[in-house]
PDB file of C-alpha atoms in Angstrom:
ATOM      1  CA  UNK A 779    -160.908-120.890-153.093  1.00 89.00           C
ATOM      2  CA  UNK A 780    -157.392-122.185-153.690  1.00 94.00           C
ATOM      3  CA  UNK A 781    -157.117-120.331-156.987  1.00 95.00           C
ATOM      4  CA  UNK A 782    -158.315-117.079-155.412  1.00 96.00           C
ATOM      5  CA  UNK A 783    -155.877-117.393-152.512  1.00 96.00           C
ATOM      6  CA  UNK A 784    -152.992-118.183-154.863  1.00 95.00           C
ATOM      7  CA  UNK A 785    -153.905-115.151-156.985  1.00 96.00           C
ATOM      8  CA  UNK A 786    -153.850-112.966-153.877  1.00 96.00           C
ATOM      9  CA  UNK A 787    -150.503-114.465-152.802  1.00 96.00           C
ATOM     10  CA  UNK A 788    -149.009-113.550-156.186  1.00 96.00           C
ATOM     11  CA  UNK A 789    -149.287-109.924-155.016  1.00 96.00           C
ATOM     12  CA  UNK A 790    -148.623-110.467-151.302  1.00 96.00           C
ATOM     13  CA  UNK A 791    -146.476-113.597-151.027  1.00 95.00           C
ATOM     14  CA  UNK A 792    -145.478-112.968-147.407  1.00 96.00           C
ATOM     15  CA  UNK A 793    -149.013-112.744-145.996  1.00 96.00           C
ATOM     16  CA  UNK A 794    -148.828-115.534-143.409  1.00 95.00           C
ATOM     17  CA  UNK A 795    -152.541-115.288-142.650  1.00 95.00           C
ATOM     18  CA  UNK A 796    -153.368-116.126-146.239  1.00 97.00           C
ATOM     19  CA  UNK A 797    -150.676-118.805-146.342  1.00 97.00           C
ATOM     20  CA  UNK A 798    -152.319-120.438-143.306  1.00 96.00           C
ATOM     21  CA  UNK A 799    -155.672-120.230-145.057  1.00 97.00           C
ATOM     22  CA  UNK A 800    -154.209-121.829-148.182  1.00 97.00           C
ATOM     23  CA  UNK A 801    -152.636-124.630-146.139  1.00 96.00           C
ATOM     24  CA  UNK A 802    -156.018-125.232-144.431  1.00 95.00           C
ATOM     25  CA  UNK A 803    -157.697-125.461-147.821  1.00 96.00           C
ATOM     26  CA  UNK A 804    -155.184-128.081-148.890  1.00 96.00           C
ATOM     27  CA  UNK A 805    -155.790-129.888-145.583  1.00 92.00           C
ATOM     28  CA  UNK A 806    -159.519-129.947-146.279  1.00 92.00           C
ATOM     29  CA  UNK A 807    -158.841-131.601-149.611  1.00 94.00           C
ATOM     30  CA  UNK A 808    -156.304-134.068-148.186  1.00 93.00           C
ATOM     31  CA  UNK A 809    -153.524-132.619-150.313  1.00 95.00           C
ATOM     32  CA  UNK A 810    -150.843-133.126-147.671  1.00 94.00           C
ATOM     33  CA  UNK A 811    -147.817-132.393-149.859  1.00 94.00           C
ATOM     34  CA  UNK A 812    -149.222-129.053-150.997  1.00 96.00           C
ATOM     35  CA  UNK A 813    -150.198-128.191-147.402  1.00 96.00           C
ATOM     36  CA  UNK A 814    -146.663-129.057-146.278  1.00 96.00           C
ATOM     37  CA  UNK A 815    -145.048-126.884-148.951  1.00 96.00           C
ATOM     38  CA  UNK A 816    -147.249-123.914-148.053  1.00 97.00           C
ATOM     39  CA  UNK A 817    -146.667-124.398-144.313  1.00 96.00           C
ATOM     40  CA  UNK A 818    -142.891-124.542-144.810  1.00 96.00           C
ATOM     41  CA  UNK A 819    -143.060-121.386-146.931  1.00 96.00           C
ATOM     42  CA  UNK A 820    -145.047-119.634-144.173  1.00 96.00           C
ATOM     43  CA  UNK A 821    -142.617-120.935-141.538  1.00 96.00           C
ATOM     44  CA  UNK A 822    -139.696-119.373-143.428  1.00 96.00           C
ATOM     45  CA  UNK A 823    -141.487-116.027-143.108  1.00 96.00           C
ATOM     46  CA  UNK A 824    -142.704-116.489-139.535  1.00 96.00           C
ATOM     47  CA  UNK A 825    -140.566-119.177-137.851  1.00 95.00           C
ATOM     48  CA  UNK A 826    -142.010-118.706-134.344  1.00 94.00           C
ATOM     49  CA  UNK A 827    -145.674-119.089-135.335  1.00 96.00           C
ATOM     50  CA  UNK A 828    -146.878-122.228-133.532  1.00 96.00           C
ATOM     51  CA  UNK A 829    -149.899-122.728-135.795  1.00 95.00           C
ATOM     52  CA  UNK A 830    -147.688-122.713-138.867  1.00 96.00           C
ATOM     53  CA  UNK A 831    -145.199-125.107-137.241  1.00 96.00           C
ATOM     54  CA  UNK A 832    -147.983-127.529-136.327  1.00 96.00           C
ATOM     55  CA  UNK A 833    -149.490-127.336-139.818  1.00 96.00           C
ATOM     56  CA  UNK A 834    -146.159-128.325-141.325  1.00 95.00           C
ATOM     57  CA  UNK A 835    -145.679-131.175-138.889  1.00 95.00           C
ATOM     58  CA  UNK A 836    -149.225-132.480-139.267  1.00 95.00           C
ATOM     59  CA  UNK A 837    -149.204-132.373-143.057  1.00 95.00           C
ATOM     60  CA  UNK A 838    -145.959-134.361-143.127  1.00 92.00           C
ATOM     61  CA  UNK A 839    -147.253-136.859-140.544  1.00 92.00           C
ATOM     62  CA  UNK A 840    -150.369-137.400-142.635  1.00 91.00           C
ATOM     63  CA  UNK A 841    -148.240-137.950-145.754  1.00 90.00           C
ATOM     64  CA  UNK A 842    -146.234-140.599-143.913  1.00 88.00           C
ATOM     65  CA  UNK A 843    -149.293-142.295-142.423  1.00 84.00           C
ATOM     66  CA  UNK A 844    -151.029-142.504-145.801  1.00 83.00           C
ATOM     67  CA  UNK A 845    -147.930-143.968-147.486  1.00 75.00           C
ATOM     68  CA  UNK A 846    -148.497-147.515-146.286  1.00 66.00           C
ATOM     69  CA  UNK A 847    -145.979-148.966-148.768  1.00 64.00           C
ATOM     70  CA  UNK A 848    -143.015-147.163-147.231  1.00 64.00           C
ATOM     71  CA  UNK A 849    -143.767-145.842-143.744  1.00 63.00           C
ATOM     72  CA  UNK A 850    -140.992-143.614-142.432  1.00 69.00           C
ATOM     73  CA  UNK A 851    -141.082-144.363-138.719  1.00 82.00           C
ATOM     74  CA  UNK A 852    -137.769-142.611-138.032  1.00 85.00           C
ATOM     75  CA  UNK A 853    -139.242-139.362-139.321  1.00 87.00           C
ATOM     76  CA  UNK A 854    -142.266-139.907-137.071  1.00 91.00           C
ATOM     77  CA  UNK A 855    -139.898-140.331-134.116  1.00 89.00           C
ATOM     78  CA  UNK A 856    -138.233-137.047-135.068  1.00 91.00           C
ATOM     79  CA  UNK A 857    -141.592-135.293-135.172  1.00 93.00           C
ATOM     80  CA  UNK A 858    -142.529-136.801-131.823  1.00 93.00           C
ATOM     81  CA  UNK A 859    -139.384-135.305-130.271  1.00 94.00           C
ATOM     82  CA  UNK A 860    -140.044-131.954-131.918  1.00 95.00           C
ATOM     83  CA  UNK A 861    -143.605-131.988-130.577  1.00 96.00           C
ATOM     84  CA  UNK A 862    -142.316-132.778-127.079  1.00 95.00           C
ATOM     85  CA  UNK A 863    -140.096-129.692-127.261  1.00 96.00           C
ATOM     86  CA  UNK A 864    -143.018-127.582-128.471  1.00 96.00           C
ATOM     87  CA  UNK A 865    -145.175-128.942-125.657  1.00 94.00           C
ATOM     88  CA  UNK A 866    -142.647-127.734-123.079  1.00 95.00           C
ATOM     89  CA  UNK A 867    -143.072-124.217-124.460  1.00 95.00           C
ATOM     90  CA  UNK A 868    -146.854-124.552-124.994  1.00 95.00           C
ATOM     91  CA  UNK A 869    -148.196-126.943-122.331  1.00 94.00           C
ATOM     92  CA  UNK A 870    -151.837-125.909-122.795  1.00 94.00           C
ATOM     93  CA  UNK A 871    -151.943-126.510-126.555  1.00 95.00           C
ATOM     94  CA  UNK A 872    -154.292-129.377-127.332  1.00 96.00           C
ATOM     95  CA  UNK A 873    -153.086-129.830-130.919  1.00 96.00           C
ATOM     96  CA  UNK A 874    -149.570-130.780-129.875  1.00 97.00           C
ATOM     97  CA  UNK A 875    -150.875-133.682-127.788  1.00 96.00           C
ATOM     98  CA  UNK A 876    -153.308-134.703-130.524  1.00 96.00           C
ATOM     99  CA  UNK A 877    -150.421-134.935-133.000  1.00 97.00           C
ATOM    100  CA  UNK A 878    -148.375-136.924-130.482  1.00 96.00           C
ATOM    101  CA  UNK A 879    -151.340-139.273-130.088  1.00 96.00           C
ATOM    102  CA  UNK A 880    -151.653-139.585-133.870  1.00 94.00           C
ATOM    103  CA  UNK A 881    -148.014-140.659-134.099  1.00 94.00           C
ATOM    104  CA  UNK A 882    -148.352-143.080-131.180  1.00 94.00           C
ATOM    105  CA  UNK A 883    -151.481-144.633-132.685  1.00 91.00           C
ATOM    106  CA  UNK A 884    -149.831-145.070-136.051  1.00 89.00           C
ATOM    107  CA  UNK A 885    -146.861-146.760-134.400  1.00 89.00           C
ATOM    108  CA  UNK A 886    -149.250-149.154-132.637  1.00 90.00           C
ATOM    109  CA  UNK A 887    -148.746-147.582-129.213  1.00 93.00           C
ATOM    110  CA  UNK A 888    -152.460-147.378-128.415  1.00 95.00           C
ATOM    111  CA  UNK A 889    -151.959-146.917-124.656  1.00 97.00           C
ATOM    112  CA  UNK A 890    -149.626-143.977-125.286  1.00 96.00           C
ATOM    113  CA  UNK A 891    -152.094-142.439-127.744  1.00 97.00           C
ATOM    114  CA  UNK A 892    -154.868-142.778-125.161  1.00 97.00           C
ATOM    115  CA  UNK A 893    -152.636-141.271-122.471  1.00 96.00           C
ATOM    116  CA  UNK A 894    -151.734-138.263-124.638  1.00 96.00           C
ATOM    117  CA  UNK A 895    -155.385-137.576-125.397  1.00 97.00           C
ATOM    118  CA  UNK A 896    -156.421-137.958-121.748  1.00 97.00           C
ATOM    119  CA  UNK A 897    -153.663-135.525-120.729  1.00 95.00           C
ATOM    120  CA  UNK A 898    -154.859-133.059-123.370  1.00 96.00           C
ATOM    121  CA  UNK A 899    -158.382-133.271-121.955  1.00 96.00           C
ATOM    122  CA  UNK A 900    -157.075-132.834-118.411  1.00 95.00           C
ATOM    123  CA  UNK A 901    -154.434-130.133-118.972  1.00 94.00           C
ATOM    124  CA  UNK A 902    -155.336-128.069-122.027  1.00 93.00           C
ATOM    125  CA  UNK A 903    -157.527-125.005-122.386  1.00 88.00           C
ATOM    126  CA  UNK A 904    -159.454-126.310-125.384  1.00 92.00           C
ATOM    127  CA  UNK A 905    -160.395-129.989-125.248  1.00 95.00           C
ATOM    128  CA  UNK A 906    -163.122-130.724-127.784  1.00 96.00           C
ATOM    129  CA  UNK A 907    -160.831-132.057-130.507  1.00 96.00           C
ATOM    130  CA  UNK A 908    -158.947-134.232-128.013  1.00 97.00           C
ATOM    131  CA  UNK A 909    -162.262-135.635-126.766  1.00 97.00           C
ATOM    132  CA  UNK A 910    -163.351-136.402-130.333  1.00 97.00           C
ATOM    133  CA  UNK A 911    -160.002-138.053-131.067  1.00 96.00           C
ATOM    134  CA  UNK A 912    -160.155-140.138-127.874  1.00 97.00           C
ATOM    135  CA  UNK A 913    -163.668-141.324-128.660  1.00 97.00           C
ATOM    136  CA  UNK A 914    -162.519-142.143-132.198  1.00 95.00           C
ATOM    137  CA  UNK A 915    -159.596-144.121-130.809  1.00 96.00           C
ATOM    138  CA  UNK A 916    -161.994-146.148-128.666  1.00 96.00           C
ATOM    139  CA  UNK A 917    -164.220-146.742-131.689  1.00 94.00           C
ATOM    140  CA  UNK A 918    -161.249-148.000-133.698  1.00 92.00           C
ATOM    141  CA  UNK A 919    -160.266-150.398-130.918  1.00 93.00           C
ATOM    142  CA  UNK A 920    -163.854-151.653-130.660  1.00 93.00           C
ATOM    143  CA  UNK A 921    -164.661-150.156-127.252  1.00 95.00           C
ATOM    144  CA  UNK A 922    -168.015-148.668-128.220  1.00 95.00           C
ATOM    145  CA  UNK A 923    -169.080-148.174-124.585  1.00 95.00           C
ATOM    146  CA  UNK A 924    -166.098-145.921-123.807  1.00 96.00           C
ATOM    147  CA  UNK A 925    -166.476-144.111-127.119  1.00 96.00           C
ATOM    148  CA  UNK A 926    -170.143-143.421-126.389  1.00 96.00           C
ATOM    149  CA  UNK A 927    -169.322-142.165-122.895  1.00 96.00           C
ATOM    150  CA  UNK A 928    -166.723-139.737-124.205  1.00 97.00           C
ATOM    151  CA  UNK A 929    -169.059-138.475-126.945  1.00 96.00           C
ATOM    152  CA  UNK A 930    -171.941-138.051-124.489  1.00 96.00           C
ATOM    153  CA  UNK A 931    -169.763-136.076-122.066  1.00 95.00           C
ATOM    154  CA  UNK A 932    -168.481-133.963-124.944  1.00 96.00           C
ATOM    155  CA  UNK A 933    -172.083-133.248-125.955  1.00 95.00           C
ATOM    156  CA  UNK A 934    -172.756-131.969-122.428  1.00 96.00           C
ATOM    157  CA  UNK A 935    -169.513-130.002-122.150  1.00 94.00           C
ATOM    158  CA  UNK A 936    -169.786-128.457-125.636  1.00 95.00           C
ATOM    159  CA  UNK A 937    -173.520-127.928-126.223  1.00 94.00           C
ATOM    160  CA  UNK A 938    -172.940-125.591-129.175  1.00 95.00           C
ATOM    161  CA  UNK A 939    -170.800-128.045-131.148  1.00 96.00           C
ATOM    162  CA  UNK A 940    -172.149-130.602-133.575  1.00 96.00           C
ATOM    163  CA  UNK A 941    -168.906-132.640-133.668  1.00 95.00           C
ATOM    164  CA  UNK A 942    -169.624-134.827-130.620  1.00 95.00           C
ATOM    165  CA  UNK A 943    -173.208-135.398-131.747  1.00 95.00           C
ATOM    166  CA  UNK A 944    -172.046-136.558-135.165  1.00 95.00           C
ATOM    167  CA  UNK A 945    -169.498-138.868-133.558  1.00 94.00           C
ATOM    168  CA  UNK A 946    -172.093-140.268-131.174  1.00 93.00           C
ATOM    169  CA  UNK A 947    -174.514-140.942-134.020  1.00 93.00           C
ATOM    170  CA  UNK A 948    -171.771-142.707-136.010  1.00 91.00           C
ATOM    171  CA  UNK A 949    -171.028-144.897-132.992  1.00 88.00           C
ATOM    172  CA  UNK A 950    -174.506-146.383-133.184  1.00 80.00           C
ATOM    173  CA  UNK A 951    -174.417-147.046-136.926  1.00 74.00           C
TER     174      UNK A 951
END
């Protein structure tokens, strides 16, 4: 898919929809640097596109988090501030809070990560991913009871999604 998208972009390099698709493909493969480069390219074309902005931020956060030898916490702090500004403009966007929780969790601020995810569930229009992330946070901290409760509620609230069911089944493994 990546080759086909790149071939298409050779003819239409400013197609932000295809650039987003390419960045998502890189995300799927865990190729954070490539995803970041594509997202930044798309952002130069469409600087006000929130999805593109978040893709760039997330891909860079994931690069930092995976580089355990040299974690750049000051850059994470910068992203956290940038996300706070974006949240003021987009208070109902679940992904902003999820990224803030990801940063907080990486920095060892588990209570803050939990708070961000709970606020996403309470305040945002879409909540499934925040619920999955919160349950995952509880699993990581060893609170299987809370994780199971969140997954079970998510199963009820989102009956057409397999994500909470998969998470619930993994909790019991």
